[in-house]
mmCIF file of C-alpha atoms in Angstrom:
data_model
loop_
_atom_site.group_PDB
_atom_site.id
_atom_site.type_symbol
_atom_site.label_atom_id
_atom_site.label_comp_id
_atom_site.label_asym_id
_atom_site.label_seq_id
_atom_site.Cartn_x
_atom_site.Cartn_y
_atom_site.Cartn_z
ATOM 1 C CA UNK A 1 0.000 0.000 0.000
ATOM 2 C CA UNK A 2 1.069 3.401 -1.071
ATOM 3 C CA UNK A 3 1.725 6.556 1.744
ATOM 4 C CA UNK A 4 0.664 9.128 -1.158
ATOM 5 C CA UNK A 5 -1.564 11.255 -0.216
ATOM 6 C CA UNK A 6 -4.835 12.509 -2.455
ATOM 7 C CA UNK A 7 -6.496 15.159 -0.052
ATOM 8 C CA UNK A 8 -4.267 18.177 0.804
ATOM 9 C CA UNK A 9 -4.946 19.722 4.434
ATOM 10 C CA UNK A 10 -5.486 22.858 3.688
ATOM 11 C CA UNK A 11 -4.357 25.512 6.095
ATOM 12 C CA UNK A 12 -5.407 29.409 7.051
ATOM 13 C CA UNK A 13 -2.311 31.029 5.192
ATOM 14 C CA UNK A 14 -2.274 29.037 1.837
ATOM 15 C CA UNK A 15 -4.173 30.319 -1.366
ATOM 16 C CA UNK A 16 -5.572 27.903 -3.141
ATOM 17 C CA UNK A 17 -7.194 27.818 -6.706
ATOM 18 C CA UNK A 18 -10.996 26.341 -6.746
ATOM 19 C CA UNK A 19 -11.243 26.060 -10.036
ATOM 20 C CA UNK A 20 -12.251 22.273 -9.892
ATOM 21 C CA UNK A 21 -12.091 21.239 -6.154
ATOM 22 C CA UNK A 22 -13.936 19.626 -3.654
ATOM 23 C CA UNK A 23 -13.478 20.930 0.436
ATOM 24 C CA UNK A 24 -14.182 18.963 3.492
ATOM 25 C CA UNK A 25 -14.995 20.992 6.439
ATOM 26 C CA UNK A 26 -14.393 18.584 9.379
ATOM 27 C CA UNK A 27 -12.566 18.896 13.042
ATOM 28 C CA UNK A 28 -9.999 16.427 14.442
ATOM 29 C CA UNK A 29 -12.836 15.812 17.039
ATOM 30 C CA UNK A 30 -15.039 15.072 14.639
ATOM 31 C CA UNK A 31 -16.009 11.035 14.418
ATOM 32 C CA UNK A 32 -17.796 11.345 11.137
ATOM 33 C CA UNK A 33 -14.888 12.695 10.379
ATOM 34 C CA UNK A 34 -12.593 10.321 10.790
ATOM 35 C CA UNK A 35 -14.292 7.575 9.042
ATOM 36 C CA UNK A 36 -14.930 8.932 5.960
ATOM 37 C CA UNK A 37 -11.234 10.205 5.900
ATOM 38 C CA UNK A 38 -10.811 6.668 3.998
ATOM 39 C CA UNK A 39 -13.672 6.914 1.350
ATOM 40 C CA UNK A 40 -12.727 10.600 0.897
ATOM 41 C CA UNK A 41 -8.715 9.579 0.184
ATOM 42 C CA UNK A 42 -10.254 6.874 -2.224
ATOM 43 C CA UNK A 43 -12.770 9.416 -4.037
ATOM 44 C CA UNK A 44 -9.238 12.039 -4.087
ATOM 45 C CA UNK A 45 -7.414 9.083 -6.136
ATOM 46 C CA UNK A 46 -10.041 8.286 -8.550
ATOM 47 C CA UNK A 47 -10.594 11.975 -9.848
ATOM 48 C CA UNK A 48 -7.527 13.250 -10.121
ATOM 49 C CA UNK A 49 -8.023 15.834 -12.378
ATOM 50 C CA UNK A 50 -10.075 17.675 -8.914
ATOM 51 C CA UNK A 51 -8.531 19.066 -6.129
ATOM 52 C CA UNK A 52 -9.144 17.633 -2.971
ATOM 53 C CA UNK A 53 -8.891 19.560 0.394
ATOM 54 C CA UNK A 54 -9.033 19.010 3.866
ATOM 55 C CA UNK A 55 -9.758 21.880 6.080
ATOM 56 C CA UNK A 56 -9.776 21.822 10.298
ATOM 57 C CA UNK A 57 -12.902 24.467 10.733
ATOM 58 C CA UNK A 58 -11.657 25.166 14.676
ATOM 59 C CA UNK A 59 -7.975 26.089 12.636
ATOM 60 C CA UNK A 60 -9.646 28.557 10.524
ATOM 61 C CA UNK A 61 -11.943 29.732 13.118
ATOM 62 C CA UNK A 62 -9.059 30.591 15.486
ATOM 63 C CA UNK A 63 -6.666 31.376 13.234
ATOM 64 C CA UNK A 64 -7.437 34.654 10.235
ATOM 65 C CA UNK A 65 -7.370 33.075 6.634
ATOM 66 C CA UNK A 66 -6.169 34.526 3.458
ATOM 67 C CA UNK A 67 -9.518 32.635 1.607
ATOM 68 C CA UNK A 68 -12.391 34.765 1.941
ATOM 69 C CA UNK A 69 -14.164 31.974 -0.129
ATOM 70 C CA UNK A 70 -13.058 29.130 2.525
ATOM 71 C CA UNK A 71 -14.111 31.627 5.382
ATOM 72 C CA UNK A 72 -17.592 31.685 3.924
ATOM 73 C CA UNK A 73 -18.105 28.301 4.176
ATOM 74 C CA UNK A 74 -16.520 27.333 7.172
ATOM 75 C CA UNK A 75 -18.811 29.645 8.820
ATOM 76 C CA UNK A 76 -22.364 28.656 7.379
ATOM 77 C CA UNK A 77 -21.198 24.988 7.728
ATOM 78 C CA UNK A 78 -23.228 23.182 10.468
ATOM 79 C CA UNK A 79 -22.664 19.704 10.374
ATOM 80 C CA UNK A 80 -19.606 18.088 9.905
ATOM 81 C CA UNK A 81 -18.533 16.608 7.853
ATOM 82 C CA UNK A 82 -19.830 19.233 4.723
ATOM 83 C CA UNK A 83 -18.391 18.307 1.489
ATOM 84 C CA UNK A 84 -18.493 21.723 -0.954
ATOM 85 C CA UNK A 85 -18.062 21.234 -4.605
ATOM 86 C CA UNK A 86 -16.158 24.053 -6.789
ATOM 87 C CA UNK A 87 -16.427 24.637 -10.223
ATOM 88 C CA UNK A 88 -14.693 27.762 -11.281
ATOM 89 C CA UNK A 89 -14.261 29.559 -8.176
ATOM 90 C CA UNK A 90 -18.049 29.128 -7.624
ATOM 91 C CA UNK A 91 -20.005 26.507 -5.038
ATOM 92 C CA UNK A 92 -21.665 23.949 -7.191
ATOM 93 C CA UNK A 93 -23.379 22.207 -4.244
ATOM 94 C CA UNK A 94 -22.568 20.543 -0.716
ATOM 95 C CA UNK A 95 -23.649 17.685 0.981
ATOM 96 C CA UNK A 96 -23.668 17.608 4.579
ATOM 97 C CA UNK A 97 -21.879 13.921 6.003
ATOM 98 C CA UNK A 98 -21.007 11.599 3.437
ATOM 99 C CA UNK A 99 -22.945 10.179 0.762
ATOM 100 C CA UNK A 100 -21.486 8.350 -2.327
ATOM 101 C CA UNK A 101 -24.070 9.082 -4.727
ATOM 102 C CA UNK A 102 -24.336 12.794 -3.889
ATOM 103 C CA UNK A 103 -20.988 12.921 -4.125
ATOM 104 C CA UNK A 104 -20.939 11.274 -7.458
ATOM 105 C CA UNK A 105 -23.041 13.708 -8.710
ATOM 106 C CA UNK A 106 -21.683 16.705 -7.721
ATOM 107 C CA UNK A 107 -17.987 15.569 -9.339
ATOM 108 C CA UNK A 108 -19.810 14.903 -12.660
ATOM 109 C CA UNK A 109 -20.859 18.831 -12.566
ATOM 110 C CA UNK A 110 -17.287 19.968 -11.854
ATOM 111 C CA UNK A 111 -15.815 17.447 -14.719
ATOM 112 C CA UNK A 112 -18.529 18.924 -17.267
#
């Protein structure tokens, strides 16, 4: 088995592009979390032509973030995990814990 990493932790002072990207909003605390850390490294393989990211919500809640977009949505996000979908610098969708088929979908919209 391979230690490469898909999903990039994303952090409060990096600038990202979210052209095509998909952003977990989670917590180390987080259960829910945790276990779909797995399905969501799998998912990160399979479409690599997306951007995966990983981002700590108490992080950027303690610590001031250069991504006004990622700010956004780490404050409206309620349950975690939220999975948001990007398609040129825009929100395509979210789904709130993880579900394969929702999921699914919403990569098909950023590949189109």
């Amino acid at each position: 088995m391979s230690d490469k990493t898909y999903v990039k932790k994303l952090k409060p002072h990096h600038q990202v592009s979210l052209d095509h990207a998909v952003v977990k909003v989670g917590a180390k605390w987080c259960e829910a979390c945790l276990k779909s850390a797995d399905s969501y490294e799998k998912m990160a393989k399979k479409y690599s032509n997306i951007v995966f990211y990983d981002v700590d919500a108490d992080r950027f809640d303690k610590e001031k973030s250069m991504m006004k977009d990622i700010n956004k949505i780490v404050k409206k996000t309620k349950a975690m995990p939220t999975f948001y979908f990007f398609r040129e610098g825009k929100v395509v969708g979210s789904v709130e814990g993880y579900s394969t088929s929702k999921f699914k979908m919403y990569l098909a919209a950023i590949e189109a």
